[in-house]
Amino acid sequence: MGSRRTRAELARFRVIVGGGNGHDLSRAFCAHCGRAPTRRVTRGGSPRLCERCSVGAILEAEPAAAPDGEPFIIVDSSLRIAAVSERAEDLFSVYEHDARGRPVTDFVLRGDRHDRDAVNFVVAIADCFSSSKVHMAPGRLRHRPNLPVMLRIGACTSPRAALVVFAEVGDAAPPVGLAN
């Protein structure tokens, strides 16, 4: 029987194991629950998991991009979903293991087509792999196209990935929850 692998290892993320190497906890967050760690990350043998939910790896993002209780996804350089937060699972009505590896466009659509000045969220995601700029872009959920969302998109972790935070969700019915 093989050894058990953490969600972070499965998603190919480097977890923060830094201790005194300058990692700022205001930029750190759990890949599952989205909350910041309560104490400084320490050096050690095992990958650092969230001490609150014991499920997600501790990841790092620019302070302006990091989630603050909002749902979010992590997208890799091939524009495929690498991780889905607990709140995003509810927003999309899908479990993370069913979303991982699928194109981000299976879940998120471009926002208002009439706003020519709006940033295309796919272009903003691609920009995360060469820039540390944080973008705001309008979008819609594929399974609920009448629900407008505002996306905050920035780089996170190593290997570099895009953090897509659903910063504002329009006034529509609350998430329907996960299907059984």
PDB file of N, CA and C in Angstrom, residues 31-132:
ATOM      1  N   ALA A  31      -5.618  26.341   1.848  1.00  0.00           N
ATOM      2  CA  ALA A  31      -6.173  26.038   0.525  1.00  0.00           C
ATOM      3  C   ALA A  31      -7.564  25.424   0.602  1.00  0.00           C
ATOM      4  N   HIS A  32      -8.003  25.044   1.792  1.00  0.00           N
ATOM      5  CA  HIS A  32      -9.337  24.461   1.934  1.00  0.00           C
ATOM      6  C   HIS A  32     -10.318  25.430   2.592  1.00  0.00           C
ATOM      7  N   CYS A  33     -10.003  25.871   3.809  1.00  0.00           N
ATOM      8  CA  CYS A  33     -10.949  26.743   4.525  1.00  0.00           C
ATOM      9  C   CYS A  33     -10.706  28.226   4.249  1.00  0.00           C
ATOM     10  N   GLY A  34      -9.536  28.582   3.711  1.00  0.00           N
ATOM     11  CA  GLY A  34      -9.235  29.955   3.352  1.00  0.00           C
ATOM     12  C   GLY A  34      -8.779  30.837   4.492  1.00  0.00           C
ATOM     13  N   ARG A  35      -8.743  30.323   5.706  1.00  0.00           N
ATOM     14  CA  ARG A  35      -8.365  31.149   6.855  1.00  0.00           C
ATOM     15  C   ARG A  35      -6.850  31.229   7.001  1.00  0.00           C
ATOM     16  N   ALA A  36      -6.417  32.333   7.577  1.00  0.00           N
ATOM     17  CA  ALA A  36      -4.991  32.541   7.834  1.00  0.00           C
ATOM     18  C   ALA A  36      -4.556  31.653   8.992  1.00  0.00           C
ATOM     19  N   PRO A  37      -3.298  31.194   8.983  1.00  0.00           N
ATOM     20  CA  PRO A  37      -2.804  30.415  10.117  1.00  0.00           C
ATOM     21  C   PRO A  37      -2.788  31.274  11.375  1.00  0.00           C
ATOM     22  N   THR A  38      -2.934  30.629  12.513  1.00  0.00           N
ATOM     23  CA  THR A  38      -2.959  31.367  13.775  1.00  0.00           C
ATOM     24  C   THR A  38      -1.575  31.578  14.367  1.00  0.00           C
ATOM     25  N   ARG A  39      -0.599  30.863  13.867  1.00  0.00           N
ATOM     26  CA  ARG A  39       0.762  31.030  14.378  1.00  0.00           C
ATOM     27  C   ARG A  39       1.754  30.897  13.221  1.00  0.00           C
ATOM     28  N   ARG A  40       2.977  31.350  13.476  1.00  0.00           N
ATOM     29  CA  ARG A  40       4.016  31.303  12.450  1.00  0.00           C
ATOM     30  C   ARG A  40       4.270  29.858  12.044  1.00  0.00           C
ATOM     31  N   VAL A  41       4.449  29.663  10.752  1.00  0.00           N
ATOM     32  CA  VAL A  41       4.728  28.337  10.217  1.00  0.00           C
ATOM     33  C   VAL A  41       6.136  27.936  10.631  1.00  0.00           C
ATOM     34  N   THR A  42       6.316  26.696  11.055  1.00  0.00           N
ATOM     35  CA  THR A  42       7.618  26.251  11.545  1.00  0.00           C
ATOM     36  C   THR A  42       8.283  25.284  10.580  1.00  0.00           C
ATOM     37  N   ARG A  43       9.595  25.215  10.691  1.00  0.00           N
ATOM     38  CA  ARG A  43      10.328  24.217   9.917  1.00  0.00           C
ATOM     39  C   ARG A  43       9.994  22.852  10.486  1.00  0.00           C
ATOM     40  N   GLY A  44       9.985  21.853   9.619  1.00  0.00           N
ATOM     41  CA  GLY A  44       9.679  20.523  10.127  1.00  0.00           C
ATOM     42  C   GLY A  44       9.693  19.509   9.006  1.00  0.00           C
ATOM     43  N   GLY A  45       9.485  18.260   9.366  1.00  0.00           N
ATOM     44  CA  GLY A  45       9.530  17.189   8.391  1.00  0.00           C
ATOM     45  C   GLY A  45       8.298  17.060   7.539  1.00  0.00           C
ATOM     46  N   SER A  46       7.109  17.264   8.119  1.00  0.00           N
ATOM     47  CA  SER A  46       5.897  17.024   7.344  1.00  0.00           C
ATOM     48  C   SER A  46       5.369  18.317   6.738  1.00  0.00           C
ATOM     49  N   PRO A  47       4.658  18.216   5.616  1.00  0.00           N
ATOM     50  CA  PRO A  47       4.066  19.411   5.024  1.00  0.00           C
ATOM     51  C   PRO A  47       3.134  20.091   6.014  1.00  0.00           C
ATOM     52  N   ARG A  48       3.054  21.385   5.948  1.00  0.00           N
ATOM     53  CA  ARG A  48       2.275  22.180   6.880  1.00  0.00           C
ATOM     54  C   ARG A  48       0.817  22.217   6.458  1.00  0.00           C
ATOM     55  N   LEU A  49      -0.042  21.622   7.276  1.00  0.00           N
ATOM     56  CA  LEU A  49      -1.475  21.656   7.040  1.00  0.00           C
ATOM     57  C   LEU A  49      -2.110  22.664   7.984  1.00  0.00           C
ATOM     58  N   CYS A  50      -3.259  23.128   7.610  1.00  0.00           N
ATOM     59  CA  CYS A  50      -4.003  24.084   8.429  1.00  0.00           C
ATOM     60  C   CYS A  50      -4.322  23.470   9.780  1.00  0.00           C
ATOM     61  N   GLU A  51      -4.018  24.207  10.855  1.00  0.00           N
ATOM     62  CA  GLU A  51      -4.299  23.685  12.190  1.00  0.00           C
ATOM     63  C   GLU A  51      -5.779  23.829  12.547  1.00  0.00           C
ATOM     64  N   ARG A  52      -6.538  24.597  11.757  1.00  0.00           N
ATOM     65  CA  ARG A  52      -7.970  24.770  12.034  1.00  0.00           C
ATOM     66  C   ARG A  52      -8.808  23.663  11.409  1.00  0.00           C
ATOM     67  N   CYS A  53      -8.602  23.405  10.116  1.00  0.00           N
ATOM     68  CA  CYS A  53      -9.438  22.393   9.440  1.00  0.00           C
ATOM     69  C   CYS A  53      -8.714  21.065   9.248  1.00  0.00           C
ATOM     70  N   SER A  54      -7.405  21.048   9.377  1.00  0.00           N
ATOM     71  CA  SER A  54      -6.578  19.838   9.217  1.00  0.00           C
ATOM     72  C   SER A  54      -6.697  19.198   7.843  1.00  0.00           C
ATOM     73  N   VAL A  55      -7.110  19.969   6.850  1.00  0.00           N
ATOM     74  CA  VAL A  55      -7.293  19.429   5.501  1.00  0.00           C
ATOM     75  C   VAL A  55      -6.414  20.142   4.482  1.00  0.00           C
ATOM     76  N   GLY A  56      -6.433  21.461   4.462  1.00  0.00           N
ATOM     77  CA  GLY A  56      -5.745  22.228   3.433  1.00  0.00           C
ATOM     78  C   GLY A  56      -4.313  22.571   3.776  1.00  0.00           C
ATOM     79  N   ALA A  57      -3.507  22.692   2.744  1.00  0.00           N
ATOM     80  CA  ALA A  57      -2.126  23.144   2.903  1.00  0.00           C
ATOM     81  C   ALA A  57      -2.112  24.655   3.059  1.00  0.00           C
ATOM     82  N   ILE A  58      -1.104  25.164   3.747  1.00  0.00           N
ATOM     83  CA  ILE A  58      -0.934  26.602   3.901  1.00  0.00           C
ATOM     84  C   ILE A  58      -0.216  27.116   2.653  1.00  0.00           C
ATOM     85  N   LEU A  59      -0.885  28.025   1.938  1.00  0.00           N
ATOM     86  CA  LEU A  59      -0.362  28.620   0.711  1.00  0.00           C
ATOM     87  C   LEU A  59      -0.083  30.093   0.958  1.00  0.00           C
ATOM     88  N   GLU A  60       0.515  30.745  -0.013  1.00  0.00           N
ATOM     89  CA  GLU A  60       0.916  32.135   0.131  1.00  0.00           C
ATOM     90  C   GLU A  60       0.508  32.923  -1.099  1.00  0.00           C
ATOM     91  N   ALA A  61       0.030  34.161  -0.885  1.00  0.00           N
ATOM     92  CA  ALA A  61      -0.343  35.053  -1.985  1.00  0.00           C
ATOM     93  C   ALA A  61      -0.036  36.491  -1.583  1.00  0.00           C
ATOM     94  N   GLU A  62      -0.042  37.369  -2.556  1.00  0.00           N
ATOM     95  CA  GLU A  62       0.094  38.790  -2.275  1.00  0.00           C
ATOM     96  C   GLU A  62      -1.047  39.205  -1.349  1.00  0.00           C
ATOM     97  N   PRO A  63      -0.796  40.081  -0.391  1.00  0.00           N
ATOM     98  CA  PRO A  63      -1.863  40.484   0.528  1.00  0.00           C
ATOM     99  C   PRO A  63      -3.118  41.000  -0.180  1.00  0.00           C
ATOM    100  N   ALA A  64      -2.963  41.711  -1.283  1.00  0.00           N
ATOM    101  CA  ALA A  64      -4.122  42.245  -2.003  1.00  0.00           C
ATOM    102  C   ALA A  64      -4.938  41.155  -2.695  1.00  0.00           C
ATOM    103  N   ALA A  65      -4.352  39.993  -2.906  1.00  0.00           N
ATOM    104  CA  ALA A  65      -5.050  38.908  -3.592  1.00  0.00           C
ATOM    105  C   ALA A  65      -5.600  37.861  -2.638  1.00  0.00           C
ATOM    106  N   ALA A  66      -5.018  37.729  -1.465  1.00  0.00           N
ATOM    107  CA  ALA A  66      -5.364  36.646  -0.539  1.00  0.00           C
ATOM    108  C   ALA A  66      -6.843  36.682  -0.159  1.00  0.00           C
ATOM    109  N   PRO A  67      -7.458  35.506  -0.014  1.00  0.00           N
ATOM    110  CA  PRO A  67      -8.881  35.458   0.351  1.00  0.00           C
ATOM    111  C   PRO A  67      -9.117  35.949   1.778  1.00  0.00           C
ATOM    112  N   ASP A  68     -10.275  36.550   1.970  1.00  0.00           N
ATOM    113  CA  ASP A  68     -10.673  37.020   3.291  1.00  0.00           C
ATOM    114  C   ASP A  68     -12.079  36.493   3.565  1.00  0.00           C
ATOM    115  N   GLY A  69     -12.190  35.174   3.620  1.00  0.00           N
ATOM    116  CA  GLY A  69     -13.478  34.549   3.852  1.00  0.00           C
ATOM    117  C   GLY A  69     -14.266  34.252   2.584  1.00  0.00           C
ATOM    118  N   GLU A  70     -13.793  34.728   1.447  1.00  0.00           N
ATOM    119  CA  GLU A  70     -14.509  34.510   0.193  1.00  0.00           C
ATOM    120  C   GLU A  70     -14.182  33.138  -0.398  1.00  0.00           C
ATOM    121  N   PRO A  71     -15.063  32.619  -1.267  1.00  0.00           N
ATOM    122  CA  PRO A  71     -14.754  31.386  -1.994  1.00  0.00           C
ATOM    123  C   PRO A  71     -13.621  31.648  -2.988  1.00  0.00           C
ATOM    124  N   PHE A  72     -12.802  30.622  -3.270  1.00  0.00           N
ATOM    125  CA  PHE A  72     -11.718  30.799  -4.233  1.00  0.00           C
ATOM    126  C   PHE A  72     -11.340  29.462  -4.849  1.00  0.00           C
ATOM    127  N   ILE A  73     -10.652  29.559  -5.989  1.00  0.00           N
ATOM    128  CA  ILE A  73     -10.078  28.392  -6.655  1.00  0.00           C
ATOM    129  C   ILE A  73      -8.624  28.704  -6.965  1.00  0.00           C
ATOM    130  N   ILE A  74      -7.836  27.649  -7.139  1.00  0.00           N
ATOM    131  CA  ILE A  74      -6.450  27.770  -7.569  1.00  0.00           C
ATOM    132  C   ILE A  74      -6.397  27.177  -8.976  1.00  0.00           C
ATOM    133  N   VAL A  75      -5.778  27.913  -9.904  1.00  0.00           N
ATOM    134  CA  VAL A  75      -5.727  27.507 -11.302  1.00  0.00           C
ATOM    135  C   VAL A  75      -4.270  27.362 -11.720  1.00  0.00           C
ATOM    136  N   ASP A  76      -3.943  26.265 -12.407  1.00  0.00           N
ATOM    137  CA  ASP A  76      -2.557  26.045 -12.841  1.00  0.00           C
ATOM    138  C   ASP A  76      -2.293  26.719 -14.186  1.00  0.00           C
ATOM    139  N   SER A  77      -1.063  26.600 -14.676  1.00  0.00           N
ATOM    140  CA  SER A  77      -0.664  27.302 -15.906  1.00  0.00           C
ATOM    141  C   SER A  77      -1.360  26.790 -17.161  1.00  0.00           C
ATOM    142  N   SER A  78      -1.988  25.626 -17.096  1.00  0.00           N
ATOM    143  CA  SER A  78      -2.755  25.133 -18.247  1.00  0.00           C
ATOM    144  C   SER A  78      -4.222  25.543 -18.138  1.00  0.00           C
ATOM    145  N   LEU A  79      -4.517  26.474 -17.217  1.00  0.00           N
ATOM    146  CA  LEU A  79      -5.862  27.004 -16.980  1.00  0.00           C
ATOM    147  C   LEU A  79      -6.835  25.931 -16.511  1.00  0.00           C
ATOM    148  N   ARG A  80      -6.285  24.974 -15.750  1.00  0.00           N
ATOM    149  CA  ARG A  80      -7.104  23.913 -15.154  1.00  0.00           C
ATOM    150  C   ARG A  80      -7.150  24.112 -13.644  1.00  0.00           C
ATOM    151  N   ILE A  81      -8.231  23.718 -13.060  1.00  0.00           N
ATOM    152  CA  ILE A  81      -8.416  23.884 -11.619  1.00  0.00           C
ATOM    153  C   ILE A  81      -7.525  22.908 -10.865  1.00  0.00           C
ATOM    154  N   ALA A  82      -6.741  23.447  -9.946  1.00  0.00           N
ATOM    155  CA  ALA A  82      -5.841  22.638  -9.126  1.00  0.00           C
ATOM    156  C   ALA A  82      -6.389  22.447  -7.712  1.00  0.00           C
ATOM    157  N   ALA A  83      -7.207  23.389  -7.237  1.00  0.00           N
ATOM    158  CA  ALA A  83      -7.792  23.286  -5.899  1.00  0.00           C
ATOM    159  C   ALA A  83      -9.051  24.143  -5.845  1.00  0.00           C
ATOM    160  N   VAL A  84      -9.976  23.720  -4.992  1.00  0.00           N
ATOM    161  CA  VAL A  84     -11.244  24.421  -4.798  1.00  0.00           C
ATOM    162  C   VAL A  84     -11.453  24.574  -3.294  1.00  0.00           C
ATOM    163  N   SER A  85     -11.672  25.781  -2.850  1.00  0.00           N
ATOM    164  CA  SER A  85     -11.905  25.990  -1.418  1.00  0.00           C
ATOM    165  C   SER A  85     -13.258  25.420  -1.008  1.00  0.00           C
ATOM    166  N   GLU A  86     -13.401  25.232   0.281  1.00  0.00           N
ATOM    167  CA  GLU A  86     -14.654  24.707   0.833  1.00  0.00           C
ATOM    168  C   GLU A  86     -15.844  25.587   0.436  1.00  0.00           C
ATOM    169  N   ARG A  87     -15.690  26.905   0.518  1.00  0.00           N
ATOM    170  CA  ARG A  87     -16.790  27.818   0.150  1.00  0.00           C
ATOM    171  C   ARG A  87     -17.046  27.807  -1.351  1.00  0.00           C
ATOM    172  N   ALA A  88     -16.013  27.602  -2.171  1.00  0.00           N
ATOM    173  CA  ALA A  88     -16.218  27.514  -3.623  1.00  0.00           C
ATOM    174  C   ALA A  88     -16.920  26.212  -3.993  1.00  0.00           C
ATOM    175  N   GLU A  89     -16.679  25.150  -3.233  1.00  0.00           N
ATOM    176  CA  GLU A  89     -17.426  23.908  -3.469  1.00  0.00           C
ATOM    177  C   GLU A  89     -18.922  24.189  -3.346  1.00  0.00           C
ATOM    178  N   ASP A  90     -19.316  24.947  -2.344  1.00  0.00           N
ATOM    179  CA  ASP A  90     -20.725  25.315  -2.176  1.00  0.00           C
ATOM    180  C   ASP A  90     -21.202  26.219  -3.309  1.00  0.00           C
ATOM    181  N   LEU A  91     -20.377  27.196  -3.680  1.00  0.00           N
ATOM    182  CA  LEU A  91     -20.749  28.135  -4.740  1.00  0.00           C
ATOM    183  C   LEU A  91     -20.986  27.416  -6.066  1.00  0.00           C
ATOM    184  N   PHE A  92     -20.117  26.460  -6.389  1.00  0.00           N
ATOM    185  CA  PHE A  92     -20.221  25.724  -7.657  1.00  0.00           C
ATOM    186  C   PHE A  92     -21.082  24.464  -7.560  1.00  0.00           C
ATOM    187  N   SER A  93     -21.452  24.083  -6.351  1.00  0.00           N
ATOM    188  CA  SER A  93     -22.196  22.832  -6.123  1.00  0.00           C
ATOM    189  C   SER A  93     -21.419  21.637  -6.668  1.00  0.00           C
ATOM    190  N   VAL A  94     -20.125  21.577  -6.314  1.00  0.00           N
ATOM    191  CA  VAL A  94     -19.269  20.491  -6.781  1.00  0.00           C
ATOM    192  C   VAL A  94     -18.205  20.214  -5.721  1.00  0.00           C
ATOM    193  N   TYR A  95     -17.827  18.967  -5.577  1.00  0.00           N
ATOM    194  CA  TYR A  95     -16.726  18.615  -4.688  1.00  0.00           C
ATOM    195  C   TYR A  95     -15.402  18.895  -5.387  1.00  0.00           C
ATOM    196  N   GLU A  96     -14.382  19.232  -4.604  1.00  0.00           N
ATOM    197  CA  GLU A  96     -13.074  19.549  -5.179  1.00  0.00           C
ATOM    198  C   GLU A  96     -12.551  18.429  -6.074  1.00  0.00           C
ATOM    199  N   HIS A  97     -12.662  17.189  -5.636  1.00  0.00           N
ATOM    200  CA  HIS A  97     -12.099  16.085  -6.430  1.00  0.00           C
ATOM    201  C   HIS A  97     -12.795  15.952  -7.782  1.00  0.00           C
ATOM    202  N   ASP A  98     -14.028  16.440  -7.920  1.00  0.00           N
ATOM    203  CA  ASP A  98     -14.722  16.411  -9.215  1.00  0.00           C
ATOM    204  C   ASP A  98     -14.337  17.596 -10.099  1.00  0.00           C
ATOM    205  N   ALA A  99     -13.854  18.671  -9.504  1.00  0.00           N
ATOM    206  CA  ALA A  99     -13.474  19.864 -10.264  1.00  0.00           C
ATOM    207  C   ALA A  99     -12.004  19.873 -10.640  1.00  0.00           C
ATOM    208  N   ARG A 100     -11.158  19.246  -9.827  1.00  0.00           N
ATOM    209  CA  ARG A 100      -9.710  19.282 -10.057  1.00  0.00           C
ATOM    210  C   ARG A 100      -9.371  18.707 -11.422  1.00  0.00           C
ATOM    211  N   GLY A 101      -8.549  19.435 -12.168  1.00  0.00           N
ATOM    212  CA  GLY A 101      -8.087  18.998 -13.482  1.00  0.00           C
ATOM    213  C   GLY A 101      -8.974  19.462 -14.629  1.00  0.00           C
ATOM    214  N   ARG A 102     -10.112  20.035 -14.309  1.00  0.00           N
ATOM    215  CA  ARG A 102     -11.012  20.521 -15.361  1.00  0.00           C
ATOM    216  C   ARG A 102     -10.680  21.967 -15.710  1.00  0.00           C
ATOM    217  N   PRO A 103     -10.949  22.389 -16.956  1.00  0.00           N
ATOM    218  CA  PRO A 103     -10.690  23.778 -17.343  1.00  0.00           C
ATOM    219  C   PRO A 103     -11.508  24.747 -16.491  1.00  0.00           C
ATOM    220  N   VAL A 104     -10.910  25.873 -16.151  1.00  0.00           N
ATOM    221  CA  VAL A 104     -11.608  26.877 -15.349  1.00  0.00           C
ATOM    222  C   VAL A 104     -12.869  27.342 -16.066  1.00  0.00           C
ATOM    223  N   THR A 105     -12.875  27.327 -17.390  1.00  0.00           N
ATOM    224  CA  THR A 105     -14.045  27.767 -18.154  1.00  0.00           C
ATOM    225  C   THR A 105     -15.210  26.783 -18.071  1.00  0.00           C
ATOM    226  N   ASP A 106     -15.004  25.623 -17.456  1.00  0.00           N
ATOM    227  CA  ASP A 106     -16.134  24.727 -17.169  1.00  0.00           C
ATOM    228  C   ASP A 106     -16.986  25.274 -16.030  1.00  0.00           C
ATOM    229  N   PHE A 107     -16.441  26.238 -15.264  1.00  0.00           N
ATOM    230  CA  PHE A 107     -17.136  26.764 -14.097  1.00  0.00           C
ATOM    231  C   PHE A 107     -17.383  28.259 -14.156  1.00  0.00           C
ATOM    232  N   VAL A 108     -16.473  29.010 -14.811  1.00  0.00           N
ATOM    233  CA  VAL A 108     -16.571  30.462 -14.843  1.00  0.00           C
ATOM    234  C   VAL A 108     -16.627  30.928 -16.295  1.00  0.00           C
ATOM    235  N   LEU A 109     -17.530  31.880 -16.549  1.00  0.00           N
ATOM    236  CA  LEU A 109     -17.670  32.472 -17.875  1.00  0.00           C
ATOM    237  C   LEU A 109     -17.283  33.941 -17.811  1.00  0.00           C
ATOM    238  N   ARG A 110     -16.985  34.505 -18.970  1.00  0.00           N
ATOM    239  CA  ARG A 110     -16.673  35.935 -19.041  1.00  0.00           C
ATOM    240  C   ARG A 110     -17.870  36.734 -18.567  1.00  0.00           C
ATOM    241  N   GLY A 111     -17.592  37.854 -17.931  1.00  0.00           N
ATOM    242  CA  GLY A 111     -18.646  38.723 -17.411  1.00  0.00           C
ATOM    243  C   GLY A 111     -19.340  39.493 -18.508  1.00  0.00           C
ATOM    244  N   ASP A 112     -19.729  40.698 -18.228  1.00  0.00           N
ATOM    245  CA  ASP A 112     -20.500  41.534 -19.140  1.00  0.00           C
ATOM    246  C   ASP A 112     -19.765  41.727 -20.463  1.00  0.00           C
ATOM    247  N   ARG A 113     -20.337  41.192 -21.513  1.00  0.00           N
ATOM    248  CA  ARG A 113     -19.715  41.293 -22.845  1.00  0.00           C
ATOM    249  C   ARG A 113     -19.769  42.704 -23.406  1.00  0.00           C
ATOM    250  N   HIS A 114     -20.629  43.558 -22.850  1.00  0.00           N
ATOM    251  CA  HIS A 114     -20.788  44.917 -23.365  1.00  0.00           C
ATOM    252  C   HIS A 114     -19.770  45.882 -22.788  1.00  0.00           C
ATOM    253  N   ASP A 115     -19.085  45.492 -21.736  1.00  0.00           N
ATOM    254  CA  ASP A 115     -18.088  46.348 -21.113  1.00  0.00           C
ATOM    255  C   ASP A 115     -16.735  46.077 -21.759  1.00  0.00           C
ATOM    256  N   ARG A 116     -16.387  46.874 -22.734  1.00  0.00           N
ATOM    257  CA  ARG A 116     -15.152  46.673 -23.501  1.00  0.00           C
ATOM    258  C   ARG A 116     -13.892  46.909 -22.659  1.00  0.00           C
ATOM    259  N   ASP A 117     -14.024  47.676 -21.575  1.00  0.00           N
ATOM    260  CA  ASP A 117     -12.868  47.970 -20.732  1.00  0.00           C
ATOM    261  C   ASP A 117     -12.621  46.892 -19.679  1.00  0.00           C
ATOM    262  N   ALA A 118     -13.550  45.956 -19.536  1.00  0.00           N
ATOM    263  CA  ALA A 118     -13.403  44.922 -18.506  1.00  0.00           C
ATOM    264  C   ALA A 118     -12.267  43.970 -18.865  1.00  0.00           C
ATOM    265  N   VAL A 119     -11.534  43.563 -17.845  1.00  0.00           N
ATOM    266  CA  VAL A 119     -10.456  42.600 -18.024  1.00  0.00           C
ATOM    267  C   VAL A 119     -11.061  41.216 -18.222  1.00  0.00           C
ATOM    268  N   ASN A 120     -10.592  40.492 -19.225  1.00  0.00           N
ATOM    269  CA  ASN A 120     -11.019  39.113 -19.437  1.00  0.00           C
ATOM    270  C   ASN A 120     -10.346  38.270 -18.360  1.00  0.00           C
ATOM    271  N   PHE A 121     -11.129  37.518 -17.607  1.00  0.00           N
ATOM    272  CA  PHE A 121     -10.568  36.769 -16.488  1.00  0.00           C
ATOM    273  C   PHE A 121      -9.534  35.737 -16.930  1.00  0.00           C
ATOM    274  N   VAL A 122      -9.660  35.164 -18.121  1.00  0.00           N
ATOM    275  CA  VAL A 122      -8.682  34.175 -18.594  1.00  0.00           C
ATOM    276  C   VAL A 122      -7.338  34.860 -18.854  1.00  0.00           C
ATOM    277  N   VAL A 123      -7.376  36.052 -19.419  1.00  0.00           N
ATOM    278  CA  VAL A 123      -6.150  36.819 -19.651  1.00  0.00           C
ATOM    279  C   VAL A 123      -5.519  37.196 -18.312  1.00  0.00           C
ATOM    280  N   ALA A 124      -6.346  37.574 -17.331  1.00  0.00           N
ATOM    281  CA  ALA A 124      -5.833  37.925 -16.010  1.00  0.00           C
ATOM    282  C   ALA A 124      -5.188  36.719 -15.330  1.00  0.00           C
ATOM    283  N   ILE A 125      -5.789  35.542 -15.486  1.00  0.00           N
ATOM    284  CA  ILE A 125      -5.195  34.325 -14.916  1.00  0.00           C
ATOM    285  C   ILE A 125      -3.843  34.057 -15.570  1.00  0.00           C
ATOM    286  N   ALA A 126      -3.790  34.125 -16.892  1.00  0.00           N
ATOM    287  CA  ALA A 126      -2.533  33.875 -17.607  1.00  0.00           C
ATOM    288  C   ALA A 126      -1.456  34.879 -17.189  1.00  0.00           C
ATOM    289  N   ASP A 127      -1.840  36.109 -16.898  1.00  0.00           N
ATOM    290  CA  ASP A 127      -0.883  37.137 -16.487  1.00  0.00           C
ATOM    291  C   ASP A 127      -0.244  36.811 -15.134  1.00  0.00           C
ATOM    292  N   CYS A 128      -0.909  36.035 -14.317  1.00  0.00           N
ATOM    293  CA  CYS A 128      -0.376  35.680 -12.984  1.00  0.00           C
ATOM    294  C   CYS A 128       0.916  34.882 -13.062  1.00  0.00           C
ATOM    295  N   PHE A 129       1.178  34.253 -14.185  1.00  0.00           N
ATOM    296  CA  PHE A 129       2.362  33.409 -14.306  1.00  0.00           C
ATOM    297  C   PHE A 129       3.607  34.210 -14.692  1.00  0.00           C
ATOM    298  N   SER A 130       3.417  35.513 -14.986  1.00  0.00           N
ATOM    299  CA  SER A 130       4.573  36.346 -15.306  1.00  0.00           C
ATOM    300  C   SER A 130       4.567  37.669 -14.541  1.00  0.00           C
ATOM    301  N   SER A 131       3.559  37.890 -13.718  1.00  0.00           N
ATOM    302  CA  SER A 131       3.430  39.169 -13.028  1.00  0.00           C
ATOM    303  C   SER A 131       2.857  38.955 -11.631  1.00  0.00           C
ATOM    304  N   SER A 132       3.109  39.903 -10.744  1.00  0.00           N
ATOM    305  CA  SER A 132       2.511  39.823  -9.413  1.00  0.00           C
ATOM    306  C   SER A 132       1.337  40.792  -9.288  1.00  0.00           C
TER     307      SER A 132
END
